[in-house]
Amino acid sequence: MDSGELGGDSGETNGTRRTGDSTEAMDSTETADSTGIGPKREWWKEAVVYQLYPRSFYDANGDGFGDLPGVEAKLDYLDALGVDVVWLNPVYDSPDADHGYDIRDYRSIMPEYGTMDDFDHVLAGLHDREIKLVMDLVVNHTSDEHEWFRKSRQSRDSDYRDFYIWREGRGDGPGGKGEPPNNWESAFGGPAWTYDERTARYYLHLFDEKQPDLNWDNPEVRERIYDMMDWWLEKGIDGFRMDVIDLISKAEGLPDGDADSGWTGSEHFTSGPRAHEFVAEMYEEVLAGRDVMTVGEMPGATVEEAQRYLGPDGDGLNMVFHFEHVSLDYGETGNRWSIGEWDLAEFKQVLTKWQNGLEGEGWNSVYLGNHDWPRIVSRFGDDGLYRIESAKLLATLLFTLRGTPYVYQGDEIGMTNFPFEREAQVRDVSARNFVERKKADGWERAEILEVVTMRSRDNARTPMQWSDDEYAGFTDGESWIPVNPNYEAVNVADARHKDDSIWHYYRELIDLRHARDVLVYGSYDLLLPDDPDVYAFLRTLGDERVLVVLNFRDGTPTFSLPAEVAFDGTELLVSNYPVDGAKPRSFELRPYEARVYELE
Ligand code: GLC
Ligand code: CA
């Protein structure tokens, strides 16, 4: 049974959304526009993006592994939700050391996902529904099984030697290998260098040892990458999400990094000396003149760096994914593996800095989680008593900030972190490395699993919960990663049956955002910056004004609109509790309450 087809509104589309509509709007408003948006209209600013993690979306052939025919089977589901763009995580041929972020062949599909024909069907099926497709572009590194690396490691004078970053060890070291060339660390723990016996040299890998870094200083590498991008665009895809694209240029001489930072060496490869040059070149060579969407994932980006990467006056990218707002709860290790405090005032301050910092200088991406982070309702909300309310609250934030919203698969039904009980349940390479390190440090098993439960990337990668059938309706076989045990209560079939579900709330917000330019293009003004419980802001476009009030706590704080914000009338646009006639001047909020008002 395809539970995605359940629910009273299955397959239905609505008239106000989709990029086709916005293009029409653009034609009519390009020159004169009372709101002043004018030529700054872009389809990718008006779009809602759905991030689809195919390995865990839907398994069509019962091998326990999500696949492209599985995506095809669920296209009507995406259509019913009302999204405009799908960002598909990697489906390229890969030995799968980092769940597809280690690519063996950029131009073929990993057999577990299906064939290139299956891919073409998905692309056509999305386009039939006026949904665009953005692919992951992983070009900081390849797999060590990629043909380029296999040739590169053969000999020091291989034609492909300089496609990667090879160095001699330091000193004599153990067995004559020497110590690694510098102290840089892999993002997944351990040294960023692996010794290769065949040529007695080390190669650099900022991630797993099966992900050697490409040498972007080599013009031939860049040319091959641009050719490959061109090939995919010619196939008809609509853009790229660029994996760790701010890490592609490494500091000359590869100097030692600060050993006390959260990622040793990162100051020498984050927006390194030629990063902007390379991104600008990629834009000129491949992207310029094409109506595509680009978003660069940038773990180390500041607002100032982002301004330089973005827009026609910068390097040409449309958006970046920065990490500032998702790193605020790091503890003493300065990375995800220690749990620190999370402070709402700081969270507001960081988001506000980005909202204002890219006003007129670029465009924000808005996301709270993805396949690399814990589930948003477990991290920023309450996945117990107030799961539904707080999932709706987070959705309200996602769709009312200025920028393009990215919905991560499963968040539209409020999926939660996974309650890890055994080490054998851990799949992700970075979490597995953490477990090994802590066991070696003598940590208790329970202590280790507690951190894993809060921080592992596996939390976001458990199967999509379609129904209360076995394996949550994800597969007829045995799923590659355990299903979250709460699937009987938390699943798509149930959510689509209930009018007041998280799913229907997402749909309502998506419709609202499509209908109201003020939510897309309006300016952003933070209210009550120091309030420790409430996140409130105004969006303004011409004479349209929207007030967003979000209670991030399980208490009942009182919200009072600052006196200088005047209005004659109000209309409640959306809320996650029933509201009877209350006016937004001052009111008490219920736990995790969210309200969006129009001020007239
Ligand atoms: C990005 C991806 C992540 C991957 C890493 C290395 O951060 O989102 O999943 O492990 O890059 O490619
Ligand atoms: Ca499968």
mmCIF file of C-alpha atoms in Angstrom, residues 272-534:
data_model
loop_
_atom_site.group_PDB
_atom_site.id
_atom_site.type_symbol
_atom_site.label_atom_id
_atom_site.label_comp_id
_atom_site.label_asym_id
_atom_site.label_seq_id
_atom_site.Cartn_x
_atom_site.Cartn_y
_atom_site.Cartn_z
ATOM 1 C CA GLY A 272 41.462 29.836 1.536
ATOM 2 C CA PRO A 273 43.595 32.108 -0.686
ATOM 3 C CA ARG A 274 42.011 31.154 -4.038
ATOM 4 C CA ALA A 275 38.508 30.072 -2.939
ATOM 5 C CA HIS A 276 36.764 33.152 -4.341
ATOM 6 C CA GLU A 277 38.779 33.002 -7.535
ATOM 7 C CA PHE A 278 37.746 29.366 -8.074
ATOM 8 C CA VAL A 279 34.075 29.912 -7.334
ATOM 9 C CA ALA A 280 33.968 32.978 -9.589
ATOM 10 C CA GLU A 281 35.675 31.003 -12.330
ATOM 11 C CA MET A 282 33.186 28.138 -11.953
ATOM 12 C CA TYR A 283 30.400 30.685 -12.279
ATOM 13 C CA GLU A 284 31.881 32.187 -15.437
ATOM 14 C CA GLU A 285 32.700 28.841 -17.028
ATOM 15 C CA VAL A 286 29.511 26.952 -16.201
ATOM 16 C CA LEU A 287 26.734 28.888 -14.534
ATOM 17 C CA ALA A 288 26.633 32.374 -16.028
ATOM 18 C CA GLY A 289 23.728 32.857 -18.396
ATOM 19 C CA ARG A 290 21.879 29.791 -17.126
ATOM 20 C CA ASP A 291 18.723 30.192 -15.084
ATOM 21 C CA VAL A 292 19.781 27.812 -12.325
ATOM 22 C CA MET A 293 19.837 27.841 -8.547
ATOM 23 C CA THR A 294 23.057 27.511 -6.567
ATOM 24 C CA VAL A 295 23.679 27.183 -2.863
ATOM 25 C CA GLY A 296 27.159 26.716 -1.458
ATOM 26 C CA GLU A 297 27.564 24.758 1.753
ATOM 27 C CA MET A 298 30.136 26.680 3.794
ATOM 28 C CA PRO A 299 30.965 25.375 7.255
ATOM 29 C CA GLY A 300 33.171 28.375 8.042
ATOM 30 C CA ALA A 301 31.370 31.243 6.317
ATOM 31 C CA THR A 302 30.980 34.613 8.000
ATOM 32 C CA VAL A 303 28.524 37.229 6.716
ATOM 33 C CA GLU A 304 31.415 39.132 5.116
ATOM 34 C CA GLU A 305 32.682 36.060 3.272
ATOM 35 C CA ALA A 306 29.144 35.210 2.170
ATOM 36 C CA GLN A 307 28.701 38.685 0.688
ATOM 37 C CA ARG A 308 31.772 38.070 -1.442
ATOM 38 C CA TYR A 309 30.527 34.691 -2.706
ATOM 39 C CA LEU A 310 27.019 35.913 -3.504
ATOM 40 C CA GLY A 311 25.388 37.736 -6.361
ATOM 41 C CA PRO A 312 26.564 39.203 -9.627
ATOM 42 C CA ASP A 313 28.795 41.683 -7.791
ATOM 43 C CA GLY A 314 30.365 38.779 -5.932
ATOM 44 C CA ASP A 315 31.368 35.351 -7.221
ATOM 45 C CA GLY A 316 27.894 34.635 -8.581
ATOM 46 C CA LEU A 317 26.365 32.129 -6.156
ATOM 47 C CA ASN A 318 22.717 32.572 -5.115
ATOM 48 C CA MET A 319 22.891 31.388 -1.515
ATOM 49 C CA VAL A 320 25.170 29.873 1.095
ATOM 50 C CA PHE A 321 24.503 27.477 3.942
ATOM 51 C CA HIS A 322 26.426 28.940 6.861
ATOM 52 C CA PHE A 323 26.751 27.013 10.129
ATOM 53 C CA GLU A 324 26.652 29.804 12.693
ATOM 54 C CA HIS A 325 23.134 29.248 14.017
ATOM 55 C CA VAL A 326 23.556 25.463 14.134
ATOM 56 C CA SER A 327 26.841 25.582 16.076
ATOM 57 C CA LEU A 328 25.698 27.624 19.068
ATOM 58 C CA ASP A 329 25.235 24.648 21.367
ATOM 59 C CA TYR A 330 28.714 23.238 20.929
ATOM 60 C CA GLY A 331 30.427 22.562 24.260
ATOM 61 C CA GLU A 332 34.081 22.749 25.274
ATOM 62 C CA THR A 333 35.463 20.742 22.334
ATOM 63 C CA GLY A 334 34.248 23.443 19.939
ATOM 64 C CA ASN A 335 32.479 20.881 17.756
ATOM 65 C CA ARG A 336 29.311 18.819 17.844
ATOM 66 C CA TRP A 337 30.712 16.156 20.165
ATOM 67 C CA SER A 338 30.242 18.098 23.379
ATOM 68 C CA ILE A 339 26.958 19.467 24.586
ATOM 69 C CA GLY A 340 26.845 23.148 25.500
ATOM 70 C CA GLU A 341 24.065 25.556 26.442
ATOM 71 C CA TRP A 342 21.651 26.848 23.836
ATOM 72 C CA ASP A 343 20.603 30.431 24.344
ATOM 73 C CA LEU A 344 17.637 31.898 22.443
ATOM 74 C CA ALA A 345 18.931 35.472 22.646
ATOM 75 C CA GLU A 346 22.174 34.400 20.978
ATOM 76 C CA PHE A 347 20.282 32.369 18.366
ATOM 77 C CA LYS A 348 18.170 35.447 17.516
ATOM 78 C CA GLN A 349 21.241 37.628 17.377
ATOM 79 C CA VAL A 350 23.027 35.309 14.923
ATOM 80 C CA LEU A 351 19.993 34.878 12.661
ATOM 81 C CA THR A 352 19.381 38.626 12.760
ATOM 82 C CA LYS A 353 22.984 39.341 11.824
ATOM 83 C CA TRP A 354 22.527 37.163 8.713
ATOM 84 C CA GLN A 355 19.081 38.546 7.905
ATOM 85 C CA ASN A 356 20.410 42.099 7.962
ATOM 86 C CA GLY A 357 23.858 41.280 6.635
ATOM 87 C CA LEU A 358 22.563 39.862 3.367
ATOM 88 C CA GLU A 359 19.837 42.467 2.853
ATOM 89 C CA GLY A 360 20.627 43.904 -0.562
ATOM 90 C CA GLU A 361 23.968 42.053 -0.600
ATOM 91 C CA GLY A 362 22.825 38.530 -1.321
ATOM 92 C CA TRP A 363 20.081 36.165 -0.325
ATOM 93 C CA ASN A 364 19.685 33.912 2.718
ATOM 94 C CA SER A 365 19.038 30.214 2.789
ATOM 95 C CA VAL A 366 16.903 29.349 5.797
ATOM 96 C CA TYR A 367 17.400 25.937 7.361
ATOM 97 C CA LEU A 368 17.369 24.518 10.864
ATOM 98 C CA GLY A 369 18.572 21.001 10.129
ATOM 99 C CA ASN A 370 19.522 18.594 7.355
ATOM 100 C CA HIS A 371 21.111 15.149 6.927
ATOM 101 C CA ASP A 372 24.134 16.289 8.971
ATOM 102 C CA TRP A 373 22.294 17.444 12.111
ATOM 103 C CA PRO A 374 20.022 16.039 14.754
ATOM 104 C CA ARG A 375 16.282 16.373 14.204
ATOM 105 C CA ILE A 376 15.132 19.977 14.628
ATOM 106 C CA VAL A 377 12.252 19.248 16.971
ATOM 107 C CA SER A 378 14.599 17.324 19.290
ATOM 108 C CA ARG A 379 17.255 20.009 19.150
ATOM 109 C CA PHE A 380 15.372 23.316 19.204
ATOM 110 C CA GLY A 381 11.915 22.219 20.314
ATOM 111 C CA ASP A 382 10.502 19.587 22.661
ATOM 112 C CA ASP A 383 10.175 16.108 21.182
ATOM 113 C CA GLY A 384 8.100 14.889 24.151
ATOM 114 C CA LEU A 385 4.963 16.582 25.434
ATOM 115 C CA TYR A 386 5.085 19.507 22.972
ATOM 116 C CA ARG A 387 6.333 17.705 19.888
ATOM 117 C CA ILE A 388 3.476 18.880 17.700
ATOM 118 C CA GLU A 389 3.382 22.454 18.983
ATOM 119 C CA SER A 390 7.140 22.923 18.832
ATOM 120 C CA ALA A 391 7.484 21.331 15.377
ATOM 121 C CA LYS A 392 4.889 23.830 14.162
ATOM 122 C CA LEU A 393 6.705 26.655 15.899
ATOM 123 C CA LEU A 394 9.942 25.787 14.099
ATOM 124 C CA ALA A 395 8.086 25.565 10.787
ATOM 125 C CA THR A 396 6.691 29.034 11.415
ATOM 126 C CA LEU A 397 10.206 30.384 11.846
ATOM 127 C CA LEU A 398 11.446 28.559 8.741
ATOM 128 C CA PHE A 399 8.777 30.064 6.481
ATOM 129 C CA THR A 400 8.677 33.597 7.848
ATOM 130 C CA LEU A 401 12.359 34.550 7.896
ATOM 131 C CA ARG A 402 13.724 36.350 4.841
ATOM 132 C CA GLY A 403 15.390 33.816 2.547
ATOM 133 C CA THR A 404 14.641 30.567 0.771
ATOM 134 C CA PRO A 405 13.312 27.902 3.179
ATOM 135 C CA TYR A 406 14.706 24.357 3.079
ATOM 136 C CA VAL A 407 12.470 21.641 4.512
ATOM 137 C CA TYR A 408 14.372 18.510 5.484
ATOM 138 C CA GLN A 409 12.617 15.212 4.755
ATOM 139 C CA GLY A 410 10.562 14.062 7.736
ATOM 140 C CA ASP A 411 10.459 17.420 9.483
ATOM 141 C CA GLU A 412 7.043 17.966 7.907
ATOM 142 C CA ILE A 413 5.720 15.214 10.186
ATOM 143 C CA GLY A 414 7.865 16.152 13.191
ATOM 144 C CA MET A 415 10.288 13.212 13.104
ATOM 145 C CA THR A 416 12.528 13.050 16.180
ATOM 146 C CA ASN A 417 16.002 11.896 17.181
ATOM 147 C CA PHE A 418 16.580 8.163 17.477
ATOM 148 C CA PRO A 419 16.845 6.607 20.962
ATOM 149 C CA PHE A 420 20.150 4.752 20.532
ATOM 150 C CA GLU A 421 20.482 1.735 22.784
ATOM 151 C CA ARG A 422 23.356 -0.127 21.177
ATOM 152 C CA GLU A 423 26.531 0.751 19.391
ATOM 153 C CA ALA A 424 25.471 -1.562 16.558
ATOM 154 C CA GLN A 425 22.728 0.923 15.680
ATOM 155 C CA VAL A 426 25.259 3.611 14.741
ATOM 156 C CA ARG A 427 25.840 3.894 10.980
ATOM 157 C CA ASP A 428 27.450 7.261 10.320
ATOM 158 C CA VAL A 429 31.227 7.239 9.891
ATOM 159 C CA SER A 430 31.701 10.345 12.008
ATOM 160 C CA ALA A 431 29.611 8.965 14.893
ATOM 161 C CA ARG A 432 31.340 5.597 14.651
ATOM 162 C CA ASN A 433 34.711 7.305 14.940
ATOM 163 C CA PHE A 434 33.460 9.250 17.963
ATOM 164 C CA VAL A 435 32.337 6.014 19.641
ATOM 165 C CA GLU A 436 35.756 4.421 19.029
ATOM 166 C CA ARG A 437 37.638 7.438 20.378
ATOM 167 C CA LYS A 438 35.561 7.605 23.539
ATOM 168 C CA LYS A 439 35.788 3.880 24.175
ATOM 169 C CA ALA A 440 39.568 4.250 23.938
ATOM 170 C CA ASP A 441 39.331 7.171 26.414
ATOM 171 C CA GLY A 442 37.499 4.872 28.824
ATOM 172 C CA TRP A 443 34.063 6.502 28.656
ATOM 173 C CA GLU A 444 31.046 4.506 29.843
ATOM 174 C CA ARG A 445 28.864 3.053 27.096
ATOM 175 C CA ALA A 446 25.782 4.908 28.337
ATOM 176 C CA GLU A 447 27.641 8.213 28.341
ATOM 177 C CA ILE A 448 28.787 7.685 24.762
ATOM 178 C CA LEU A 449 25.328 6.735 23.539
ATOM 179 C CA GLU A 450 23.817 9.771 25.229
ATOM 180 C CA VAL A 451 25.994 12.080 23.147
ATOM 181 C CA VAL A 452 25.339 10.001 20.023
ATOM 182 C CA THR A 453 21.584 10.287 20.614
ATOM 183 C CA MET A 454 21.878 14.056 20.773
ATOM 184 C CA ARG A 455 24.437 14.638 18.048
ATOM 185 C CA SER A 456 24.807 11.815 15.537
ATOM 186 C CA ARG A 457 23.961 12.512 11.914
ATOM 187 C CA ASP A 458 22.135 9.153 11.994
ATOM 188 C CA ASN A 459 19.277 10.903 13.783
ATOM 189 C CA ALA A 460 18.275 12.626 10.572
ATOM 190 C CA ARG A 461 18.882 9.562 8.415
ATOM 191 C CA THR A 462 16.445 7.021 9.824
ATOM 192 C CA PRO A 463 13.773 5.948 7.319
ATOM 193 C CA MET A 464 10.974 8.282 6.370
ATOM 194 C CA GLN A 465 7.916 7.231 8.358
ATOM 195 C CA TRP A 466 5.142 6.703 5.827
ATOM 196 C CA SER A 467 2.714 4.592 7.830
ATOM 197 C CA ASP A 468 2.331 2.377 10.881
ATOM 198 C CA ASP A 469 3.184 -0.707 8.814
ATOM 199 C CA GLU A 470 6.344 -2.625 9.596
ATOM 200 C CA TYR A 471 9.473 -0.559 8.879
ATOM 201 C CA ALA A 472 7.171 2.449 8.807
ATOM 202 C CA GLY A 473 6.112 1.544 5.268
ATOM 203 C CA PHE A 474 9.600 2.504 4.050
ATOM 204 C CA THR A 475 10.542 -0.959 2.824
ATOM 205 C CA ASP A 476 9.205 -4.484 2.460
ATOM 206 C CA GLY A 477 12.626 -5.805 3.416
ATOM 207 C CA GLU A 478 14.831 -4.841 6.332
ATOM 208 C CA SER A 479 15.854 -1.193 6.445
ATOM 209 C CA TRP A 480 19.577 -0.347 6.197
ATOM 210 C CA ILE A 481 19.303 1.719 9.406
ATOM 211 C CA PRO A 482 16.815 1.110 12.206
ATOM 212 C CA VAL A 483 13.422 2.797 12.007
ATOM 213 C CA ASN A 484 12.589 5.194 14.819
ATOM 214 C CA PRO A 485 10.353 3.218 17.212
ATOM 215 C CA ASN A 486 7.849 6.094 17.342
ATOM 216 C CA TYR A 487 6.700 5.397 13.743
ATOM 217 C CA GLU A 488 3.367 3.981 14.878
ATOM 218 C CA ALA A 489 2.366 7.420 16.145
ATOM 219 C CA VAL A 490 4.503 9.618 13.893
ATOM 220 C CA ASN A 491 3.874 8.894 10.223
ATOM 221 C CA VAL A 492 2.665 10.481 7.001
ATOM 222 C CA ALA A 493 -0.570 8.496 6.701
ATOM 223 C CA ASP A 494 -1.697 9.599 10.132
ATOM 224 C CA ALA A 495 -0.575 13.193 9.620
ATOM 225 C CA ARG A 496 -2.420 13.539 6.331
ATOM 226 C CA HIS A 497 -5.633 12.227 7.892
ATOM 227 C CA LYS A 498 -5.619 14.799 10.669
ATOM 228 C CA ASP A 499 -6.475 18.351 9.715
ATOM 229 C CA ASP A 500 -4.525 19.854 12.586
ATOM 230 C CA SER A 501 -1.340 17.843 11.988
ATOM 231 C CA ILE A 502 2.177 19.182 11.520
ATOM 232 C CA TRP A 503 1.928 18.100 7.869
ATOM 233 C CA HIS A 504 -1.124 20.250 7.186
ATOM 234 C CA TYR A 505 0.485 23.133 9.036
ATOM 235 C CA TYR A 506 3.530 22.929 6.729
ATOM 236 C CA ARG A 507 1.225 22.923 3.758
ATOM 237 C CA GLU A 508 -0.632 25.939 5.064
ATOM 238 C CA LEU A 509 2.625 27.842 5.581
ATOM 239 C CA ILE A 510 3.894 26.870 2.131
ATOM 240 C CA ASP A 511 0.674 28.199 0.604
ATOM 241 C CA LEU A 512 0.929 31.371 2.651
ATOM 242 C CA ARG A 513 4.485 31.993 1.563
ATOM 243 C CA HIS A 514 3.532 31.478 -2.058
ATOM 244 C CA ALA A 515 0.640 33.866 -1.703
ATOM 245 C CA ARG A 516 2.396 36.702 0.100
ATOM 246 C CA ASP A 517 5.352 38.607 -1.322
ATOM 247 C CA VAL A 518 5.913 40.258 2.034
ATOM 248 C CA LEU A 519 7.097 36.898 3.421
ATOM 249 C CA VAL A 520 9.579 36.513 0.582
ATOM 250 C CA TYR A 521 10.824 40.021 -0.116
ATOM 251 C CA GLY A 522 9.823 42.003 2.954
ATOM 252 C CA SER A 523 12.529 43.521 5.131
ATOM 253 C CA TYR A 524 13.187 42.014 8.566
ATOM 254 C CA ASP A 525 13.176 43.826 11.896
ATOM 255 C CA LEU A 526 13.870 42.047 15.155
ATOM 256 C CA LEU A 527 11.715 43.008 18.154
ATOM 257 C CA LEU A 528 12.623 42.433 21.833
ATOM 258 C CA PRO A 529 16.224 41.295 21.136
ATOM 259 C CA ASP A 530 16.945 40.396 24.760
ATOM 260 C CA ASP A 531 13.781 38.462 25.509
ATOM 261 C CA PRO A 532 15.039 35.021 26.616
ATOM 262 C CA ASP A 533 11.834 33.160 25.659
ATOM 263 C CA VAL A 534 10.195 34.902 22.737
#
